[in-house]
Amino acid sequence: MAWKFGDFHLDPDLFQLARRGVAVPLEPQVLALLIHLVRNHGRMVSKDEVVQAVWQGRAVSDASISSRIRSARQAVDDDGARQKVIQTAHGRGFRFVAEVTTSAPARAASRAETNGLLEQFRGRPSIAILPFRPLVAESDLAVLAEAIPHEIIEALSRLRWLAVIARGSSFRFGVGANDVDLVATALSARYVLTGIIERRGTGLAVTLELLESGSRQVLWADRLESTLDGMDELRTRIVAHLVAALEAHIPFNEARVARLNRLEDLDAWANYHVGLRHLYRFTEADTKQARACFERAITSEPAFARAHAGLSFTSFLAAFLRFDSDRAAAARVARQHAERALELDALDPFANFTMGRSFWLTDQPDVAAGWLSRATTLNPNYAQGFYASAFTAMLIGDAGTTIGALETSLHLSPLDPLLYGVHGVRAQLLMQQEDYEAAATWADRAVMQPGAHYLMGMIALAANGLAGRHERAGRLRQDIRNRKTDATKADYFTAFPTRHAASRTRIAAELAKQGF
């Protein structure tokens, strides 16, 4: 079942809100909140019910709930003053009051259609970047209409998981080519990026659309603006923004299509993308499923470097989150698969990333830093690489490098699956600097992100305890015990082997005080 209200269409199966056919980019928690409210439209939904639906019952503050409600209102053109779509019942909960009509969800494909779709989606994903279309015939816009896509092609060519059609082929279709079917067929491109460039007063605006060529579905769209003086910065921003969007939306779509068929019918790349979908849920069950997908990918294609890097990541999680009772063995396997990935493709940023993270497990942050620096050099738009570099710098107490890498990671991928880790690293750095109020604020943000595990809860517990927020610390303590009954302060320092002696002593004392 899907729903329509005003100009909006909300499909819970696709996990997507669209306005007039264009997807609205939303943080997963905000989208989950909106789906729950619309599903129960007309009924008052209590705060406890919201917490259960969006945060699976974990302890969250009223401010966090209010933040997600505010974002949901903004997404559907509402606000706290008008409340024409989402009303607040003060002290009680919320009610979705806009008129809602039920519509059919995305039609289930027939077996023949599914087979055809899967045939189209075999192998590495490919994308064609078309010249942008200027809205008016001006010479400077015509130059930018080709210059910006050219820079995008150069940047995307660094991504080892995505095949990028060469400029000489995609630009043959001319500026503003609008026959996407013709382009996709001629170039065998699974995805097509189009753009419009226009003058806006004294500045410029660029609108981007990422389409799946087979269905013509818009997977992502965005609009960026700049003054004429800021054109260089705008071009850099477009490239960084696009790379982050592709890293999120194309693997999600590849996994969605792959799930239409039996697992044994999937090729190596399809198994890889389904594996990624499970990998970033950070649970023991999903990590096992991710490992099985990557193993099937390697069985199908033994020299598939990214699948070996994926296996390294699953073993890293098994050691880091104690899914495996033999942590040392899991750490060795993480290193072995990272080494194999590098043997197969030394220039893959993901392989270098997993190699760097394997050295966290053996308390060698200085060695890890070198591999992670190589990952971000190979791909300067690699958000997770910058996050991992920040983590490593925090462990050795390098505040300047930590902050710089965190800001870069957040700028490149504000909704990254590892966002909880970005906020958690900042919280730990602030504890090193004895700014416990700020540390608690950032740690609370970390635990409310999708995928946040019990170790994030321990960061938040330590920060809130040191800040004197005893009531909040009590709720966190109970949440950690519910999720990991045998958690100890040793787990914390095994995962976060900080070299900053003073903060280590204070955190250890606080965790012991809290019963860990």
PDB file of N, CA and C in Angstrom, residues 363-447:
ATOM      1  N   ASP A 363      45.693  -2.562  17.442  1.00  0.00           N
ATOM      2  CA  ASP A 363      46.196  -1.386  18.168  1.00  0.00           C
ATOM      3  C   ASP A 363      47.438  -0.793  17.500  1.00  0.00           C
ATOM      4  N   GLN A 364      47.325  -0.569  16.180  1.00  0.00           N
ATOM      5  CA  GLN A 364      48.411   0.045  15.416  1.00  0.00           C
ATOM      6  C   GLN A 364      47.868   1.238  14.621  1.00  0.00           C
ATOM      7  N   PRO A 365      47.405   2.288  15.323  1.00  0.00           N
ATOM      8  CA  PRO A 365      46.791   3.415  14.619  1.00  0.00           C
ATOM      9  C   PRO A 365      47.740   4.138  13.672  1.00  0.00           C
ATOM     10  N   ASP A 366      49.035   4.144  13.981  1.00  0.00           N
ATOM     11  CA  ASP A 366      49.982   4.825  13.092  1.00  0.00           C
ATOM     12  C   ASP A 366      50.052   4.120  11.735  1.00  0.00           C
ATOM     13  N   VAL A 367      50.022   2.793  11.750  1.00  0.00           N
ATOM     14  CA  VAL A 367      50.028   2.040  10.488  1.00  0.00           C
ATOM     15  C   VAL A 367      48.698   2.235   9.764  1.00  0.00           C
ATOM     16  N   ALA A 368      47.608   2.196  10.535  1.00  0.00           N
ATOM     17  CA  ALA A 368      46.288   2.399   9.940  1.00  0.00           C
ATOM     18  C   ALA A 368      46.214   3.731   9.212  1.00  0.00           C
ATOM     19  N   ALA A 369      46.785   4.766   9.784  1.00  0.00           N
ATOM     20  CA  ALA A 369      46.709   6.114   9.203  1.00  0.00           C
ATOM     21  C   ALA A 369      47.281   6.139   7.788  1.00  0.00           C
ATOM     22  N   GLY A 370      48.358   5.411   7.558  1.00  0.00           N
ATOM     23  CA  GLY A 370      48.964   5.403   6.226  1.00  0.00           C
ATOM     24  C   GLY A 370      48.040   4.794   5.181  1.00  0.00           C
ATOM     25  N   TRP A 371      47.407   3.682   5.504  1.00  0.00           N
ATOM     26  CA  TRP A 371      46.493   3.039   4.553  1.00  0.00           C
ATOM     27  C   TRP A 371      45.248   3.893   4.301  1.00  0.00           C
ATOM     28  N   LEU A 372      44.749   4.524   5.356  1.00  0.00           N
ATOM     29  CA  LEU A 372      43.547   5.342   5.190  1.00  0.00           C
ATOM     30  C   LEU A 372      43.853   6.613   4.400  1.00  0.00           C
ATOM     31  N   SER A 373      45.038   7.148   4.587  1.00  0.00           N
ATOM     32  CA  SER A 373      45.451   8.300   3.779  1.00  0.00           C
ATOM     33  C   SER A 373      45.544   7.909   2.308  1.00  0.00           C
ATOM     34  N   ARG A 374      46.022   6.714   2.046  1.00  0.00           N
ATOM     35  CA  ARG A 374      46.090   6.226   0.664  1.00  0.00           C
ATOM     36  C   ARG A 374      44.682   6.100   0.072  1.00  0.00           C
ATOM     37  N   ALA A 375      43.720   5.645   0.881  1.00  0.00           N
ATOM     38  CA  ALA A 375      42.343   5.491   0.397  1.00  0.00           C
ATOM     39  C   ALA A 375      41.768   6.834  -0.035  1.00  0.00           C
ATOM     40  N   THR A 376      41.971   7.883   0.767  1.00  0.00           N
ATOM     41  CA  THR A 376      41.422   9.200   0.422  1.00  0.00           C
ATOM     42  C   THR A 376      42.225   9.901  -0.666  1.00  0.00           C
ATOM     43  N   THR A 377      43.485   9.510  -0.836  1.00  0.00           N
ATOM     44  CA  THR A 377      44.260  10.036  -1.968  1.00  0.00           C
ATOM     45  C   THR A 377      43.746   9.432  -3.274  1.00  0.00           C
ATOM     46  N   LEU A 378      43.452   8.148  -3.247  1.00  0.00           N
ATOM     47  CA  LEU A 378      42.906   7.486  -4.437  1.00  0.00           C
ATOM     48  C   LEU A 378      41.527   8.032  -4.794  1.00  0.00           C
ATOM     49  N   ASN A 379      40.743   8.368  -3.787  1.00  0.00           N
ATOM     50  CA  ASN A 379      39.418   8.957  -4.017  1.00  0.00           C
ATOM     51  C   ASN A 379      39.229  10.113  -3.039  1.00  0.00           C
ATOM     52  N   PRO A 380      39.494  11.350  -3.475  1.00  0.00           N
ATOM     53  CA  PRO A 380      39.390  12.504  -2.574  1.00  0.00           C
ATOM     54  C   PRO A 380      37.963  12.778  -2.092  1.00  0.00           C
ATOM     55  N   ASN A 381      36.975  12.070  -2.638  1.00  0.00           N
ATOM     56  CA  ASN A 381      35.589  12.251  -2.208  1.00  0.00           C
ATOM     57  C   ASN A 381      35.087  11.061  -1.387  1.00  0.00           C
ATOM     58  N   TYR A 382      36.004  10.302  -0.800  1.00  0.00           N
ATOM     59  CA  TYR A 382      35.670   9.085  -0.079  1.00  0.00           C
ATOM     60  C   TYR A 382      35.353   9.431   1.382  1.00  0.00           C
ATOM     61  N   ALA A 383      34.064   9.642   1.668  1.00  0.00           N
ATOM     62  CA  ALA A 383      33.642  10.113   2.989  1.00  0.00           C
ATOM     63  C   ALA A 383      34.048   9.148   4.100  1.00  0.00           C
ATOM     64  N   GLN A 384      33.824   7.851   3.891  1.00  0.00           N
ATOM     65  CA  GLN A 384      34.143   6.881   4.939  1.00  0.00           C
ATOM     66  C   GLN A 384      35.639   6.798   5.194  1.00  0.00           C
ATOM     67  N   GLY A 385      36.437   7.055   4.175  1.00  0.00           N
ATOM     68  CA  GLY A 385      37.880   7.100   4.358  1.00  0.00           C
ATOM     69  C   GLY A 385      38.281   8.238   5.278  1.00  0.00           C
ATOM     70  N   PHE A 386      37.639   9.395   5.119  1.00  0.00           N
ATOM     71  CA  PHE A 386      37.952  10.536   5.987  1.00  0.00           C
ATOM     72  C   PHE A 386      37.460  10.272   7.417  1.00  0.00           C
ATOM     73  N   TYR A 387      36.295   9.627   7.546  1.00  0.00           N
ATOM     74  CA  TYR A 387      35.820   9.272   8.892  1.00  0.00           C
ATOM     75  C   TYR A 387      36.829   8.351   9.582  1.00  0.00           C
ATOM     76  N   ALA A 388      37.301   7.316   8.863  1.00  0.00           N
ATOM     77  CA  ALA A 388      38.241   6.379   9.462  1.00  0.00           C
ATOM     78  C   ALA A 388      39.560   7.075   9.809  1.00  0.00           C
ATOM     79  N   SER A 389      39.977   8.038   8.990  1.00  0.00           N
ATOM     80  CA  SER A 389      41.188   8.809   9.303  1.00  0.00           C
ATOM     81  C   SER A 389      40.993   9.628  10.573  1.00  0.00           C
ATOM     82  N   ALA A 390      39.780  10.187  10.745  1.00  0.00           N
ATOM     83  CA  ALA A 390      39.480  10.952  11.953  1.00  0.00           C
ATOM     84  C   ALA A 390      39.518  10.060  13.186  1.00  0.00           C
ATOM     85  N   PHE A 391      38.951   8.875  13.078  1.00  0.00           N
ATOM     86  CA  PHE A 391      38.963   7.903  14.181  1.00  0.00           C
ATOM     87  C   PHE A 391      40.404   7.608  14.589  1.00  0.00           C
ATOM     88  N   THR A 392      41.256   7.356  13.595  1.00  0.00           N
ATOM     89  CA  THR A 392      42.649   7.011  13.866  1.00  0.00           C
ATOM     90  C   THR A 392      43.377   8.174  14.530  1.00  0.00           C
ATOM     91  N   ALA A 393      43.143   9.393  14.029  1.00  0.00           N
ATOM     92  CA  ALA A 393      43.792  10.568  14.614  1.00  0.00           C
ATOM     93  C   ALA A 393      43.320  10.804  16.051  1.00  0.00           C
ATOM     94  N   MET A 394      42.043  10.540  16.318  1.00  0.00           N
ATOM     95  CA  MET A 394      41.521  10.695  17.683  1.00  0.00           C
ATOM     96  C   MET A 394      42.219   9.739  18.643  1.00  0.00           C
ATOM     97  N   LEU A 395      42.485   8.515  18.197  1.00  0.00           N
ATOM     98  CA  LEU A 395      43.121   7.527  19.072  1.00  0.00           C
ATOM     99  C   LEU A 395      44.499   7.988  19.538  1.00  0.00           C
ATOM    100  N   ILE A 396      45.201   8.735  18.692  1.00  0.00           N
ATOM    101  CA  ILE A 396      46.546   9.189  19.071  1.00  0.00           C
ATOM    102  C   ILE A 396      46.534  10.635  19.582  1.00  0.00           C
ATOM    103  N   GLY A 397      45.327  11.221  19.721  1.00  0.00           N
ATOM    104  CA  GLY A 397      45.205  12.550  20.315  1.00  0.00           C
ATOM    105  C   GLY A 397      45.535  13.700  19.399  1.00  0.00           C
ATOM    106  N   ASP A 398      45.440  13.505  18.083  1.00  0.00           N
ATOM    107  CA  ASP A 398      45.719  14.574  17.115  1.00  0.00           C
ATOM    108  C   ASP A 398      44.408  15.313  16.820  1.00  0.00           C
ATOM    109  N   ALA A 399      44.108  16.350  17.604  1.00  0.00           N
ATOM    110  CA  ALA A 399      42.818  17.033  17.512  1.00  0.00           C
ATOM    111  C   ALA A 399      42.628  17.729  16.172  1.00  0.00           C
ATOM    112  N   GLY A 400      43.655  18.390  15.670  1.00  0.00           N
ATOM    113  CA  GLY A 400      43.531  19.128  14.413  1.00  0.00           C
ATOM    114  C   GLY A 400      43.161  18.223  13.248  1.00  0.00           C
ATOM    115  N   THR A 401      43.862  17.116  13.117  1.00  0.00           N
ATOM    116  CA  THR A 401      43.570  16.179  12.033  1.00  0.00           C
ATOM    117  C   THR A 401      42.191  15.563  12.207  1.00  0.00           C
ATOM    118  N   THR A 402      41.827  15.266  13.448  1.00  0.00           N
ATOM    119  CA  THR A 402      40.511  14.666  13.709  1.00  0.00           C
ATOM    120  C   THR A 402      39.390  15.584  13.247  1.00  0.00           C
ATOM    121  N   ILE A 403      39.435  16.838  13.664  1.00  0.00           N
ATOM    122  CA  ILE A 403      38.366  17.783  13.312  1.00  0.00           C
ATOM    123  C   ILE A 403      38.300  17.992  11.806  1.00  0.00           C
ATOM    124  N   GLY A 404      39.445  18.172  11.163  1.00  0.00           N
ATOM    125  CA  GLY A 404      39.461  18.396   9.719  1.00  0.00           C
ATOM    126  C   GLY A 404      38.870  17.231   8.951  1.00  0.00           C
ATOM    127  N   ALA A 405      39.245  16.008   9.340  1.00  0.00           N
ATOM    128  CA  ALA A 405      38.737  14.824   8.644  1.00  0.00           C
ATOM    129  C   ALA A 405      37.250  14.612   8.915  1.00  0.00           C
ATOM    130  N   LEU A 406      36.797  14.895  10.149  1.00  0.00           N
ATOM    131  CA  LEU A 406      35.369  14.774  10.458  1.00  0.00           C
ATOM    132  C   LEU A 406      34.540  15.743   9.627  1.00  0.00           C
ATOM    133  N   GLU A 407      34.995  16.982   9.533  1.00  0.00           N
ATOM    134  CA  GLU A 407      34.252  17.983   8.765  1.00  0.00           C
ATOM    135  C   GLU A 407      34.187  17.587   7.291  1.00  0.00           C
ATOM    136  N   THR A 408      35.284  17.076   6.747  1.00  0.00           N
ATOM    137  CA  THR A 408      35.292  16.645   5.350  1.00  0.00           C
ATOM    138  C   THR A 408      34.327  15.494   5.135  1.00  0.00           C
ATOM    139  N   SER A 409      34.360  14.512   6.036  1.00  0.00           N
ATOM    140  CA  SER A 409      33.465  13.362   5.915  1.00  0.00           C
ATOM    141  C   SER A 409      32.008  13.791   5.957  1.00  0.00           C
ATOM    142  N   LEU A 410      31.669  14.676   6.895  1.00  0.00           N
ATOM    143  CA  LEU A 410      30.284  15.123   7.050  1.00  0.00           C
ATOM    144  C   LEU A 410      29.843  15.943   5.848  1.00  0.00           C
ATOM    145  N   HIS A 411      30.746  16.736   5.300  1.00  0.00           N
ATOM    146  CA  HIS A 411      30.422  17.533   4.121  1.00  0.00           C
ATOM    147  C   HIS A 411      30.162  16.640   2.905  1.00  0.00           C
ATOM    148  N   LEU A 412      30.977  15.602   2.754  1.00  0.00           N
ATOM    149  CA  LEU A 412      30.849  14.723   1.593  1.00  0.00           C
ATOM    150  C   LEU A 412      29.619  13.825   1.680  1.00  0.00           C
ATOM    151  N   SER A 413      29.282  13.369   2.886  1.00  0.00           N
ATOM    152  CA  SER A 413      28.190  12.398   3.024  1.00  0.00           C
ATOM    153  C   SER A 413      27.421  12.648   4.318  1.00  0.00           C
ATOM    154  N   PRO A 414      26.529  13.653   4.327  1.00  0.00           N
ATOM    155  CA  PRO A 414      25.822  14.013   5.570  1.00  0.00           C
ATOM    156  C   PRO A 414      24.873  12.939   6.084  1.00  0.00           C
ATOM    157  N   LEU A 415      24.506  11.946   5.238  1.00  0.00           N
ATOM    158  CA  LEU A 415      23.611  10.870   5.674  1.00  0.00           C
ATOM    159  C   LEU A 415      24.296   9.510   5.544  1.00  0.00           C
ATOM    160  N   ASP A 416      25.588   9.473   5.770  1.00  0.00           N
ATOM    161  CA  ASP A 416      26.365   8.250   5.576  1.00  0.00           C
ATOM    162  C   ASP A 416      25.939   7.146   6.552  1.00  0.00           C
ATOM    163  N   PRO A 417      26.007   5.860   6.138  1.00  0.00           N
ATOM    164  CA  PRO A 417      25.688   4.765   7.073  1.00  0.00           C
ATOM    165  C   PRO A 417      26.569   4.755   8.314  1.00  0.00           C
ATOM    166  N   LEU A 418      27.751   5.366   8.231  1.00  0.00           N
ATOM    167  CA  LEU A 418      28.651   5.420   9.384  1.00  0.00           C
ATOM    168  C   LEU A 418      28.566   6.758  10.121  1.00  0.00           C
ATOM    169  N   LEU A 419      27.453   7.486   9.939  1.00  0.00           N
ATOM    170  CA  LEU A 419      27.320   8.792  10.572  1.00  0.00           C
ATOM    171  C   LEU A 419      27.381   8.686  12.091  1.00  0.00           C
ATOM    172  N   TYR A 420      26.849   7.602  12.643  1.00  0.00           N
ATOM    173  CA  TYR A 420      26.925   7.426  14.101  1.00  0.00           C
ATOM    174  C   TYR A 420      28.379   7.445  14.549  1.00  0.00           C
ATOM    175  N   GLY A 421      29.268   6.845  13.748  1.00  0.00           N
ATOM    176  CA  GLY A 421      30.681   6.815  14.088  1.00  0.00           C
ATOM    177  C   GLY A 421      31.320   8.190  14.010  1.00  0.00           C
ATOM    178  N   VAL A 422      30.919   8.994  13.012  1.00  0.00           N
ATOM    179  CA  VAL A 422      31.438  10.361  12.865  1.00  0.00           C
ATOM    180  C   VAL A 422      31.136  11.152  14.135  1.00  0.00           C
ATOM    181  N   HIS A 423      29.885  11.089  14.595  1.00  0.00           N
ATOM    182  CA  HIS A 423      29.515  11.820  15.809  1.00  0.00           C
ATOM    183  C   HIS A 423      30.195  11.218  17.045  1.00  0.00           C
ATOM    184  N   GLY A 424      30.346   9.895  17.069  1.00  0.00           N
ATOM    185  CA  GLY A 424      30.989   9.254  18.204  1.00  0.00           C
ATOM    186  C   GLY A 424      32.450   9.640  18.345  1.00  0.00           C
ATOM    187  N   VAL A 425      33.163   9.766  17.229  1.00  0.00           N
ATOM    188  CA  VAL A 425      34.561  10.203  17.270  1.00  0.00           C
ATOM    189  C   VAL A 425      34.659  11.625  17.811  1.00  0.00           C
ATOM    190  N   ARG A 426      33.758  12.500  17.349  1.00  0.00           N
ATOM    191  CA  ARG A 426      33.777  13.886  17.847  1.00  0.00           C
ATOM    192  C   ARG A 426      33.537  13.906  19.370  1.00  0.00           C
ATOM    193  N   ALA A 427      32.609  13.082  19.840  1.00  0.00           N
ATOM    194  CA  ALA A 427      32.331  13.034  21.271  1.00  0.00           C
ATOM    195  C   ALA A 427      33.560  12.584  22.065  1.00  0.00           C
ATOM    196  N   GLN A 428      34.276  11.595  21.548  1.00  0.00           N
ATOM    197  CA  GLN A 428      35.466  11.112  22.249  1.00  0.00           C
ATOM    198  C   GLN A 428      36.577  12.160  22.259  1.00  0.00           C
ATOM    199  N   LEU A 429      36.714  12.900  21.157  1.00  0.00           N
ATOM    200  CA  LEU A 429      37.713  13.978  21.126  1.00  0.00           C
ATOM    201  C   LEU A 429      37.363  15.053  22.157  1.00  0.00           C
ATOM    202  N   LEU A 430      36.075  15.387  22.255  1.00  0.00           N
ATOM    203  CA  LEU A 430      35.650  16.405  23.223  1.00  0.00           C
ATOM    204  C   LEU A 430      35.871  15.931  24.651  1.00  0.00           C
ATOM    205  N   MET A 431      35.753  14.624  24.907  1.00  0.00           N
ATOM    206  CA  MET A 431      36.086  14.120  26.243  1.00  0.00           C
ATOM    207  C   MET A 431      37.576  14.262  26.515  1.00  0.00           C
ATOM    208  N   GLN A 432      38.410  14.096  25.487  1.00  0.00           N
ATOM    209  CA  GLN A 432      39.842  14.326  25.671  1.00  0.00           C
ATOM    210  C   GLN A 432      40.109  15.773  26.049  1.00  0.00           C
ATOM    211  N   GLN A 433      39.287  16.685  25.496  1.00  0.00           N
ATOM    212  CA  GLN A 433      39.455  18.120  25.756  1.00  0.00           C
ATOM    213  C   GLN A 433      38.694  18.576  26.995  1.00  0.00           C
ATOM    214  N   GLU A 434      38.064  17.632  27.710  1.00  0.00           N
ATOM    215  CA  GLU A 434      37.326  17.879  28.952  1.00  0.00           C
ATOM    216  C   GLU A 434      36.113  18.793  28.756  1.00  0.00           C
ATOM    217  N   ASP A 435      35.567  18.828  27.546  1.00  0.00           N
ATOM    218  CA  ASP A 435      34.331  19.563  27.278  1.00  0.00           C
ATOM    219  C   ASP A 435      33.189  18.543  27.305  1.00  0.00           C
ATOM    220  N   TYR A 436      32.769  18.175  28.507  1.00  0.00           N
ATOM    221  CA  TYR A 436      31.849  17.050  28.659  1.00  0.00           C
ATOM    222  C   TYR A 436      30.427  17.380  28.212  1.00  0.00           C
ATOM    223  N   GLU A 437      29.998  18.621  28.361  1.00  0.00           N
ATOM    224  CA  GLU A 437      28.661  18.994  27.898  1.00  0.00           C
ATOM    225  C   GLU A 437      28.548  18.801  26.392  1.00  0.00           C
ATOM    226  N   ALA A 438      29.531  19.324  25.663  1.00  0.00           N
ATOM    227  CA  ALA A 438      29.515  19.166  24.200  1.00  0.00           C
ATOM    228  C   ALA A 438      29.683  17.708  23.816  1.00  0.00           C
ATOM    229  N   ALA A 439      30.529  16.979  24.553  1.00  0.00           N
ATOM    230  CA  ALA A 439      30.740  15.559  24.267  1.00  0.00           C
ATOM    231  C   ALA A 439      29.432  14.794  24.413  1.00  0.00           C
ATOM    232  N   ALA A 440      28.673  15.098  25.463  1.00  0.00           N
ATOM    233  CA  ALA A 440      27.400  14.405  25.683  1.00  0.00           C
ATOM    234  C   ALA A 440      26.409  14.714  24.573  1.00  0.00           C
ATOM    235  N   THR A 441      26.399  15.966  24.115  1.00  0.00           N
ATOM    236  CA  THR A 441      25.486  16.354  23.029  1.00  0.00           C
ATOM    237  C   THR A 441      25.787  15.576  21.756  1.00  0.00           C
ATOM    238  N   TRP A 442      27.068  15.492  21.393  1.00  0.00           N
ATOM    239  CA  TRP A 442      27.439  14.772  20.170  1.00  0.00           C
ATOM    240  C   TRP A 442      27.254  13.259  20.333  1.00  0.00           C
ATOM    241  N   ALA A 443      27.526  12.755  21.520  1.00  0.00           N
ATOM    242  CA  ALA A 443      27.341  11.316  21.751  1.00  0.00           C
ATOM    243  C   ALA A 443      25.868  10.940  21.673  1.00  0.00           C
ATOM    244  N   ASP A 444      24.994  11.819  22.183  1.00  0.00           N
ATOM    245  CA  ASP A 444      23.556  11.554  22.072  1.00  0.00           C
ATOM    246  C   ASP A 444      23.118  11.540  20.609  1.00  0.00           C
ATOM    247  N   ARG A 445      23.708  12.413  19.804  1.00  0.00           N
ATOM    248  CA  ARG A 445      23.403  12.393  18.363  1.00  0.00           C
ATOM    249  C   ARG A 445      23.863  11.077  17.750  1.00  0.00           C
ATOM    250  N   ALA A 446      24.994  10.584  18.209  1.00  0.00           N
ATOM    251  CA  ALA A 446      25.536   9.335  17.653  1.00  0.00           C
ATOM    252  C   ALA A 446      24.592   8.169  17.910  1.00  0.00           C
ATOM    253  N   VAL A 447      24.092   8.029  19.146  1.00  0.00           N
ATOM    254  CA  VAL A 447      23.286   6.859  19.473  1.00  0.00           C
ATOM    255  C   VAL A 447      21.918   6.891  18.796  1.00  0.00           C
TER     256      VAL A 447
END
